[in-house]
Tab-separated table of C-alpha atoms in Angstrom:
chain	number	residue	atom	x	y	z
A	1005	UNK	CA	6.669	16.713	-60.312
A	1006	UNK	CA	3.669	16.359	-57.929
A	1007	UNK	CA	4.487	12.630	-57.687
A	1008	UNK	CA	8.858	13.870	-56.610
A	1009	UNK	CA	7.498	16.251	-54.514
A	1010	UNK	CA	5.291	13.338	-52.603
A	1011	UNK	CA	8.134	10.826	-52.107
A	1012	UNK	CA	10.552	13.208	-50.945
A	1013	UNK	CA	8.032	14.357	-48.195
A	1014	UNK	CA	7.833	10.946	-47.008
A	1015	UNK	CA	11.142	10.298	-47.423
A	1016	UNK	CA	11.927	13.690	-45.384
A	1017	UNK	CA	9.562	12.611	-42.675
A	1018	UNK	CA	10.895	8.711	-42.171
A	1019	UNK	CA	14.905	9.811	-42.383
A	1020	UNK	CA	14.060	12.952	-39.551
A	1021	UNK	CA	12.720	9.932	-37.436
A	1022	UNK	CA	15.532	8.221	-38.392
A	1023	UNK	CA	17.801	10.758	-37.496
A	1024	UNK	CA	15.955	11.380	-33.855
A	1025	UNK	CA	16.499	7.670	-33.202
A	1026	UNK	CA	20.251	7.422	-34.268
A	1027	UNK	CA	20.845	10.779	-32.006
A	1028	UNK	CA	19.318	9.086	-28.932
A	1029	UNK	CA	21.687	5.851	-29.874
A	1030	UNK	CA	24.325	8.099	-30.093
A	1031	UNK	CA	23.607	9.059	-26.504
A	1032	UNK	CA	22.693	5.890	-25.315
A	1033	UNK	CA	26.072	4.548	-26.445
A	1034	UNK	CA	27.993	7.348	-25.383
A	1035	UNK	CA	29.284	8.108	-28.332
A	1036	UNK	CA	28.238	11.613	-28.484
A	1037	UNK	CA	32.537	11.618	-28.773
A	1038	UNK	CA	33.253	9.233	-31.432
A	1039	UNK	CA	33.851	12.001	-34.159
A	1040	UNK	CA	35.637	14.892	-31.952
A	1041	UNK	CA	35.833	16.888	-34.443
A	1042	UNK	CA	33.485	18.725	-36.818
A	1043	UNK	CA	32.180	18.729	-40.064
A	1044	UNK	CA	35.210	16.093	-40.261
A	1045	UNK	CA	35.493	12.984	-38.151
A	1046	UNK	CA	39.441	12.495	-36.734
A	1047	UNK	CA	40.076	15.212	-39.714
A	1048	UNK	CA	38.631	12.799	-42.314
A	1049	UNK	CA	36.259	12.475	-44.166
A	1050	UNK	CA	35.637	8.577	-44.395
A	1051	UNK	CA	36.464	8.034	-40.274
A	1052	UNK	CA	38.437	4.693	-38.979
A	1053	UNK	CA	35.787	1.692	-38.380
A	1054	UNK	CA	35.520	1.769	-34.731
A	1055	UNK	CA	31.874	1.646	-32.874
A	1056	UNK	CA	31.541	4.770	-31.735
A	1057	UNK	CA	33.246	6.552	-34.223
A	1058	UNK	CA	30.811	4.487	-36.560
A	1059	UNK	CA	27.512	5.318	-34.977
A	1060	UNK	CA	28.193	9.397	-34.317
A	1061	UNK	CA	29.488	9.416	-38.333
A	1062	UNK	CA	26.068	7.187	-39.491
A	1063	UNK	CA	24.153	10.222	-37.528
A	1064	UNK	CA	25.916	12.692	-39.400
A	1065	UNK	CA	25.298	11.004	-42.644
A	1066	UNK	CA	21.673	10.611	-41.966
A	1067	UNK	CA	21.860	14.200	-41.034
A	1068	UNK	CA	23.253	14.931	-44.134
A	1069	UNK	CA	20.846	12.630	-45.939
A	1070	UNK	CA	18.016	14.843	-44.177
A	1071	UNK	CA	19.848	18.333	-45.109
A	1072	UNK	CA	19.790	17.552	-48.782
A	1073	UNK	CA	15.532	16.063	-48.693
A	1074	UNK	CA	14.375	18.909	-47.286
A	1075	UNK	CA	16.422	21.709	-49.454
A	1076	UNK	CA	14.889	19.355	-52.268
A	1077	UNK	CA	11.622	19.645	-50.968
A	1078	UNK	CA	12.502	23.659	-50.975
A	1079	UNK	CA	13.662	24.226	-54.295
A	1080	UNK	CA	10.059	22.023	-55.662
A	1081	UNK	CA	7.963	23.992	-53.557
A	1082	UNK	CA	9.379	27.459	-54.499
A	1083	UNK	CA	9.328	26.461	-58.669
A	1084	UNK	CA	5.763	24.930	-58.300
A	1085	UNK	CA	4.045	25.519	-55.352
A	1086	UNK	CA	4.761	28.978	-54.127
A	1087	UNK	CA	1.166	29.754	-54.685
A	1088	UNK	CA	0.436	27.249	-51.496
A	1089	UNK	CA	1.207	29.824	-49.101
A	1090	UNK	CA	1.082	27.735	-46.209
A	1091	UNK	CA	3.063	24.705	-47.588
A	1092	UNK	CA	5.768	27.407	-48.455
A	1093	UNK	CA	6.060	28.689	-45.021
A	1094	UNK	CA	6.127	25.269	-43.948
A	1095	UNK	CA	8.846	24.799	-46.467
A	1096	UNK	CA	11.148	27.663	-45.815
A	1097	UNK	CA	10.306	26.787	-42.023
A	1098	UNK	CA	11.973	23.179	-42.372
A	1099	UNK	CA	14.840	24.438	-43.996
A	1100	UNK	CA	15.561	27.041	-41.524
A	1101	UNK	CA	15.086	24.025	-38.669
A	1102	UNK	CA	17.532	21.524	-40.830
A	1103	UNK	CA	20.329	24.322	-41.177
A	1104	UNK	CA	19.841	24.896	-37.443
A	1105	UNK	CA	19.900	21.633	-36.171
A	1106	UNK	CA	23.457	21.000	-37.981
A	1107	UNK	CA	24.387	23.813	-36.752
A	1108	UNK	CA	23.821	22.872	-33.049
A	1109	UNK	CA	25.070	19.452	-34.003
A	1110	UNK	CA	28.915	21.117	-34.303
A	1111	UNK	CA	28.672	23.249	-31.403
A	1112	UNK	CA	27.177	20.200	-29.339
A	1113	UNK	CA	30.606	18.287	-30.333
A	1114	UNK	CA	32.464	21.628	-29.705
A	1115	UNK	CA	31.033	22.477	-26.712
A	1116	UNK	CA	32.128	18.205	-25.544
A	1117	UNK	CA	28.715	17.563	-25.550
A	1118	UNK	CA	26.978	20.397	-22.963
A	1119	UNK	CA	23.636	19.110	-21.657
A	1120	UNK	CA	21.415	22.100	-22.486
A	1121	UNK	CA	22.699	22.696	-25.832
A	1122	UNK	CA	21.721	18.900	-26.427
A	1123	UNK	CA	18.593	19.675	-25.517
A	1124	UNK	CA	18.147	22.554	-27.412
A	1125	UNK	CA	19.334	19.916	-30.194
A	1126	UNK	CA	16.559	17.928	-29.394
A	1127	UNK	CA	14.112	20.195	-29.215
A	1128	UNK	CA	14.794	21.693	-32.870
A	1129	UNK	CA	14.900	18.401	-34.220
A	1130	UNK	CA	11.409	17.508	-33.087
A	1131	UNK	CA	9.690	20.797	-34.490
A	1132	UNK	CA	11.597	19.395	-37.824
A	1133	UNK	CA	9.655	16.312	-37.738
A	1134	UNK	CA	6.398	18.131	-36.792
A	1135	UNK	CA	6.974	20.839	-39.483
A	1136	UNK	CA	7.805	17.828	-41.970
A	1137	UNK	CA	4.486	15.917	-40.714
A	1138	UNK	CA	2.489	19.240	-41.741
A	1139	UNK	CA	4.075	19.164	-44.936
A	1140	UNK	CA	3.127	15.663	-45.600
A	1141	UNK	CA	-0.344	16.309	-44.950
A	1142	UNK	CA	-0.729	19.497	-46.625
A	1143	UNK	CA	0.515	17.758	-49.574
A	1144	UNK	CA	-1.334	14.854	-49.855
A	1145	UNK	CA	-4.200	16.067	-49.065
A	1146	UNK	CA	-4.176	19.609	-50.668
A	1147	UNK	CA	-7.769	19.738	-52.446
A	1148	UNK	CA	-9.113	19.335	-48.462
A	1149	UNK	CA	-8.953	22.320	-46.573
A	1150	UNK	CA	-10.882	21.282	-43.420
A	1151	UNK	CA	-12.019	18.300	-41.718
A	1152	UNK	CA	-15.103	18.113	-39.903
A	1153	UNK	CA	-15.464	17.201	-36.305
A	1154	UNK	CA	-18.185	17.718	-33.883
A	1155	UNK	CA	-16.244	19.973	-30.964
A	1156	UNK	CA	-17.958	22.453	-29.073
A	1157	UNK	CA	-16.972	25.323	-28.265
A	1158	UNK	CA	-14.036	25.908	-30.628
A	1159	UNK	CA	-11.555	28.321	-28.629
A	1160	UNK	CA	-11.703	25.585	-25.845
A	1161	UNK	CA	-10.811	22.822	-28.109
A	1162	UNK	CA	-8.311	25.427	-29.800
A	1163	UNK	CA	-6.292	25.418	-26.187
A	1164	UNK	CA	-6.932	22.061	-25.443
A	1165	UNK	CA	-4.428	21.428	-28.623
A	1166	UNK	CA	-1.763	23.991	-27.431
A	1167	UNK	CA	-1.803	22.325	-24.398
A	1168	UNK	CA	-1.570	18.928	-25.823
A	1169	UNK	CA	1.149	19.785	-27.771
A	1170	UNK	CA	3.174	21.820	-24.711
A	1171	UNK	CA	2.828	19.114	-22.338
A	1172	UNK	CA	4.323	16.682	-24.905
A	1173	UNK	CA	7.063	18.996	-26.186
A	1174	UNK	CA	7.805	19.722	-22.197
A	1175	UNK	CA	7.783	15.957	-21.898
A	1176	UNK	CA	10.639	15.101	-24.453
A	1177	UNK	CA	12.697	18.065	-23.285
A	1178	UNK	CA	12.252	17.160	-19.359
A	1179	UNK	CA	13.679	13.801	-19.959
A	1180	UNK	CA	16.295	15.180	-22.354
A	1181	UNK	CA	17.228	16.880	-19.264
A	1182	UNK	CA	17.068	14.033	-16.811
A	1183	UNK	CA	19.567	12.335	-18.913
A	1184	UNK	CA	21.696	15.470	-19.550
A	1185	UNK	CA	22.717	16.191	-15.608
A	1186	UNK	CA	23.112	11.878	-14.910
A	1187	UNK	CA	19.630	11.115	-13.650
A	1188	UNK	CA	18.310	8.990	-16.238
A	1189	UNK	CA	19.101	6.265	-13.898
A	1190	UNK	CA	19.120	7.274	-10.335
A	1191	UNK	CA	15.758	5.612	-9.874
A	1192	UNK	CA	15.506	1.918	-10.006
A	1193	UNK	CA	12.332	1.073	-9.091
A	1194	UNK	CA	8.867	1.628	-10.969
A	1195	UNK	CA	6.470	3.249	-10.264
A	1196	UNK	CA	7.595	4.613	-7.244
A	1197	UNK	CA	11.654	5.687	-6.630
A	1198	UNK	CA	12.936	3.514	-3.847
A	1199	UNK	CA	9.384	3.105	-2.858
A	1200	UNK	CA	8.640	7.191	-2.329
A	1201	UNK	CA	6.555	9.065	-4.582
A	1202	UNK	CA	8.337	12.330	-3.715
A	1203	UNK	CA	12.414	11.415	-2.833
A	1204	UNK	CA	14.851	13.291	-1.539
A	1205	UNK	CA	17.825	14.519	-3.540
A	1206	UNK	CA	18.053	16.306	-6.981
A	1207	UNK	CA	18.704	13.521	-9.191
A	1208	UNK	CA	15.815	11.487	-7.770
A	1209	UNK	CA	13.169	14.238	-7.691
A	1210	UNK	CA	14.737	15.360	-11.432
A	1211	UNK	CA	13.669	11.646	-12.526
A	1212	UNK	CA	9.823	11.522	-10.792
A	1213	UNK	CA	9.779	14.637	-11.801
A	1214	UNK	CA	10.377	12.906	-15.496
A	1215	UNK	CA	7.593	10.522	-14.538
A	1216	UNK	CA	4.961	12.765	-13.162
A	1217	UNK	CA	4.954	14.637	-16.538
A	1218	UNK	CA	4.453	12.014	-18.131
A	1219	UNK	CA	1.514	10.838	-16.092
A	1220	UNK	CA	0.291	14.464	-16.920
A	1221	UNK	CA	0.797	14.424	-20.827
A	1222	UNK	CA	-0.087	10.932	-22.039
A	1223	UNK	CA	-3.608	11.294	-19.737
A	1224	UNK	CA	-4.389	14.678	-21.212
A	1225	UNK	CA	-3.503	13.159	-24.840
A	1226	UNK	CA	-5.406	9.797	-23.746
A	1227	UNK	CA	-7.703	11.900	-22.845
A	1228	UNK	CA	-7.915	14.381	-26.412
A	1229	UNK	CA	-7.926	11.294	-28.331
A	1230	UNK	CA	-11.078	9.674	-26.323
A	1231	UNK	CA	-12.548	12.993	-27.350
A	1232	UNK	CA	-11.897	13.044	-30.799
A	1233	UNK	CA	-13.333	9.779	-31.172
A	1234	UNK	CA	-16.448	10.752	-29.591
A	1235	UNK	CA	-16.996	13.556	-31.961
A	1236	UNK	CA	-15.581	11.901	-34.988
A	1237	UNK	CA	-18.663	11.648	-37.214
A	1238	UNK	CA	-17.989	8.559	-38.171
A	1239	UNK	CA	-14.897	9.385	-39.438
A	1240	UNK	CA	-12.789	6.341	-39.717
A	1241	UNK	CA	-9.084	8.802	-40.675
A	1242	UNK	CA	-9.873	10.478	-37.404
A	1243	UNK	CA	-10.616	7.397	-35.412
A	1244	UNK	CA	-7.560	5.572	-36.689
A	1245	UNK	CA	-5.236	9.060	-35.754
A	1246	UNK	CA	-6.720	8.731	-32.082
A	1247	UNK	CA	-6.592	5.165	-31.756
A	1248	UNK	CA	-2.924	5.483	-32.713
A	1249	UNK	CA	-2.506	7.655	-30.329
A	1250	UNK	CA	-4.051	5.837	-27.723
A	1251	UNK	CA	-1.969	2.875	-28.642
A	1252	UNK	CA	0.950	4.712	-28.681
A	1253	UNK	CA	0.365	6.026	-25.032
A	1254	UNK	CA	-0.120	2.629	-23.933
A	1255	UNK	CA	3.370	0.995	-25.503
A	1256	UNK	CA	5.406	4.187	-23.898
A	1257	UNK	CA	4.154	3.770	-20.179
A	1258	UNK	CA	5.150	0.062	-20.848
A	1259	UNK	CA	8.179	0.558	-22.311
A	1260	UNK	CA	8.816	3.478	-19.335
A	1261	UNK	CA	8.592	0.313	-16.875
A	1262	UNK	CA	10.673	-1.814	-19.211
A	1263	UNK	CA	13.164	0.599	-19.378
A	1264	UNK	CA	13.697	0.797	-15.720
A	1265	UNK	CA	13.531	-2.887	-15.165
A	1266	UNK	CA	15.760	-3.640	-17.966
A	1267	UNK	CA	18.223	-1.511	-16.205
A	1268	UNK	CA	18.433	1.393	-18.128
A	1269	UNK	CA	19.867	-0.594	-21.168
A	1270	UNK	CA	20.913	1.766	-23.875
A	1271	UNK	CA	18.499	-0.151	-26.627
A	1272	UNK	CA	15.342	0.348	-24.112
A	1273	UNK	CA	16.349	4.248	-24.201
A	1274	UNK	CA	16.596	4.836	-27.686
A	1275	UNK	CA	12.948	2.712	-28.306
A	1276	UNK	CA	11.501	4.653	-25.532
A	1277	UNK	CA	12.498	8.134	-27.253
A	1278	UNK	CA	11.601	6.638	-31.094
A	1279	UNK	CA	7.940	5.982	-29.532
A	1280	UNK	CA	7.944	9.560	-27.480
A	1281	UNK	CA	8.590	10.914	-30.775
A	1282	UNK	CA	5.642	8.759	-32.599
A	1283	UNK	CA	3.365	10.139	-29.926
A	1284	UNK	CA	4.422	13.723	-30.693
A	1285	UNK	CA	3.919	12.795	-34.134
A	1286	UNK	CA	0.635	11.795	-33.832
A	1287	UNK	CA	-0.734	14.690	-31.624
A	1288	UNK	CA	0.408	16.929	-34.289
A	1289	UNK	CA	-1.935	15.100	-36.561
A	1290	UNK	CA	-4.641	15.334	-33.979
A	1291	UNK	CA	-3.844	19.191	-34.008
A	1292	UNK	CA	-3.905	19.475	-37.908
A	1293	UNK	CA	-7.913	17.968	-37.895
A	1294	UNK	CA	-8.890	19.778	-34.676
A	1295	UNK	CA	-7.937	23.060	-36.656
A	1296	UNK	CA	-9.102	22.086	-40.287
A	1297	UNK	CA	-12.202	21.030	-38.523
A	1298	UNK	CA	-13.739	24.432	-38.330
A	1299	UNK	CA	-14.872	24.775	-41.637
A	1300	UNK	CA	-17.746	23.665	-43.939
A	1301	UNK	CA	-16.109	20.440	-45.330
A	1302	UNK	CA	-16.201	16.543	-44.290
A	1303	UNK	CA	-13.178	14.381	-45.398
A	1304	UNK	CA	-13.232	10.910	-44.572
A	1305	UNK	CA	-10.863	8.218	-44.872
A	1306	UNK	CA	-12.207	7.090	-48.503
A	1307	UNK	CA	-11.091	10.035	-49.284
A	1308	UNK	CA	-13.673	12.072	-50.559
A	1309	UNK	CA	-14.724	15.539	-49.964
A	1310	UNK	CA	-18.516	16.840	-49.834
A	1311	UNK	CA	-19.559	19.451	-49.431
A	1312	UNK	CA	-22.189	20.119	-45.761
C-alpha cells in the first residue's frame, strides 16, 4: 500500500502541473468558451471535435483526472496513515482545494469567464500543487523529521520564508491580473515599456507593475537560495533544491523577454506560467528544509539520517 500511496502522490503532483499548464493554454487560446456550458460541454458529454471546444474539455478531463488522484490519495491516507497527523491535514487539505477549484471552474464558465474569479481559480490551484508537493515529501521521506541547515537566527529565517513564498504567490496572481483586465500585452518593449520605466496609463503601469514584482520576487528567492547554499552543510539535496531554484529564476526572466519579443504568442504564455509555477514549486521545497531544519537531525541526499 505504501508503494500505491507513493505513485499516486507523484502522479497527483505531475497531473496538478498538468492541469495549471492546460488552464493557462486554455487562456492563451481563448478558449476559456469552448465548453459554454457546465459539468457538460454543448450538453454532452463527449463534445464535437473542434479546437477550442477540444482544449477547454482536455482541461476538464485532466481536472477530473486530478479530482479522482487526490480523493485516492484521501481514502489511503485515512485507512493507513491517519496516525501521520500532518500528512492527514495535508490530505483532507488537498481535497478540500480539488473540490474547490472545480467548483470555481463552473462558476468561471458561468460567470463568461470574470477576471477575478479566474484569478481566484488560479490562486487555489497553486496552493493544490504546493499542498500536493508537501505531501510528496512528507511521504517519501517520512522516517526524517528535520533537516539540518546552518541559519542563524531562526525567527528571521522563519519570515524570510513567508516572505519568499508571498512575493511569489503575489507574483502569479499580479500577472493573472494583468492578463485578466487586457494588459498582458500593452507593453511591447523589454525591459522598459515604450522606453519609460514608469508609463502613463493603467494598462501600461498594470504591466511594469507585473515586471517590477517580479524583479522583487525572483531577487529575494535568488537571493534565499544563495543563502541556503551557503549554510548547506554540505548538503548536496539542499544544494540541488537551490540551484534549481536559481536556474529556474534565470529561464523565467528569459522567457519574460522572450515572451514580449515573441509578441505575446499564446505558447510563450503558457511556458512562462508552467516555469512561474516550477519556481513556486521549488520555494515551497526551500520552505519545507528551512522549517525541518530546526531540529537535531542531518539528512543528506544519500539518504541517510544520523543522528548530531
Amino acid at each position: 500500500m505504501a508503494l500505491i500511496y507513493k505513485i499516486v502522490a507523484l502522479l497527483s503532483l505531475v497531473v496538478s502541473f498538468i492541469q495549471i499548464t492546460l488552464g493557462g493554454f486554455v487562456r492563451a487560446s481563448e478558449s476559456g468558451l469552448g465548453c459554454p456550458d457546465w459539468p457538460l460541454c454543448h450538453g454532452q458529454i463527449i463534445p464535437p471535435m473542434e479546437f477550442h471546444t477540444l482544449i477547454e474539455y482536455s482541461h476538464r478531463l485532466n481536472g477530473s483526472v486530478l479530482g479522482i488522484l487526490v480523493t485516492t490519495l484521501l481514502i489511503i491516507c485515512l485507512i493507513n496513515y491517519r496516525s501521520a497527523k500532518r500528512l492527514t491535514i495535508a490530505n483532507y487539505s488537498a481535497f478540500g482545494l480539488v473540490v474547490g477549484a472545480g467548483i470555481l471552474g463552473g462558476i468561471t464558465v458561468i460567470t463568461e469567464l470574470a477576471w477575478w474569479i479566474r484569478l481566484i481559480h488560479l490562486g487555489i490551484a497553486q496552493i493544490l500543487a504546493a499542498c500536493l508537493m508537501y505531501i510528496v515529501w512528507e511521504f517519501l521521506f517520512a522516517n526524517v523529521r528535520n533537516v539540518h541547515i546552518d541559519l542563524s537566527p531562526i525567527r528571521a529565517w522563519k519570515w524570510k520564508m513567508v516572505l519568499c513564498l508571498s512575493l511569489v504567490f503575489l507574483l502569479m496572481l499580479s500577472g493573472s491580473y494583468m492578463v485578466g483586465i487586457g494588459a498582458s500585452s500593452s507593453c511591447s518593449s523589454w525591459p522598459l515599456c515604450k522606453g519609460l520605466s514608469i508609463p502613463e496609463g493603467l494598462t501600461y503601469q498594470v504591466h511594469m507593475g507585473h515586471r517590477y514584482i517580479s524583479v522583487l520576487s525572483l531577487a529575494f528567492v535568488g537571493y534565499v537560495a544563495i543563502e541556503l547554499i551557503t549554510h548547506s552543510n554540505g548538503s548536496r539535496l539542499i544544494k540541488r533544491i537551490a540551484h534549481s531554484a536559481l536556474g529556474l529564476i534565470g529561464v523565467q526572466i528569459i522567457l519574460g523577454a522572450i515572451t514580449v519579443w515573441s509578441g505575446f504568442s499564446s505558447h510563450m504564455k503558457v511556458t512562462h506560467l508552467s516555469v512561474a509555477t516550477l519556481v513556486w514549486l521549488s520555494v515551497i521545497l526551500m520552505s519545507i528544509l528551512v522549517e525541518r531544519s530546526f531540529s537535531k537531525i542531518v539528512f543528506d541526499s544519500d539518504m541517510t539520517v544520523e543522528k548530531v
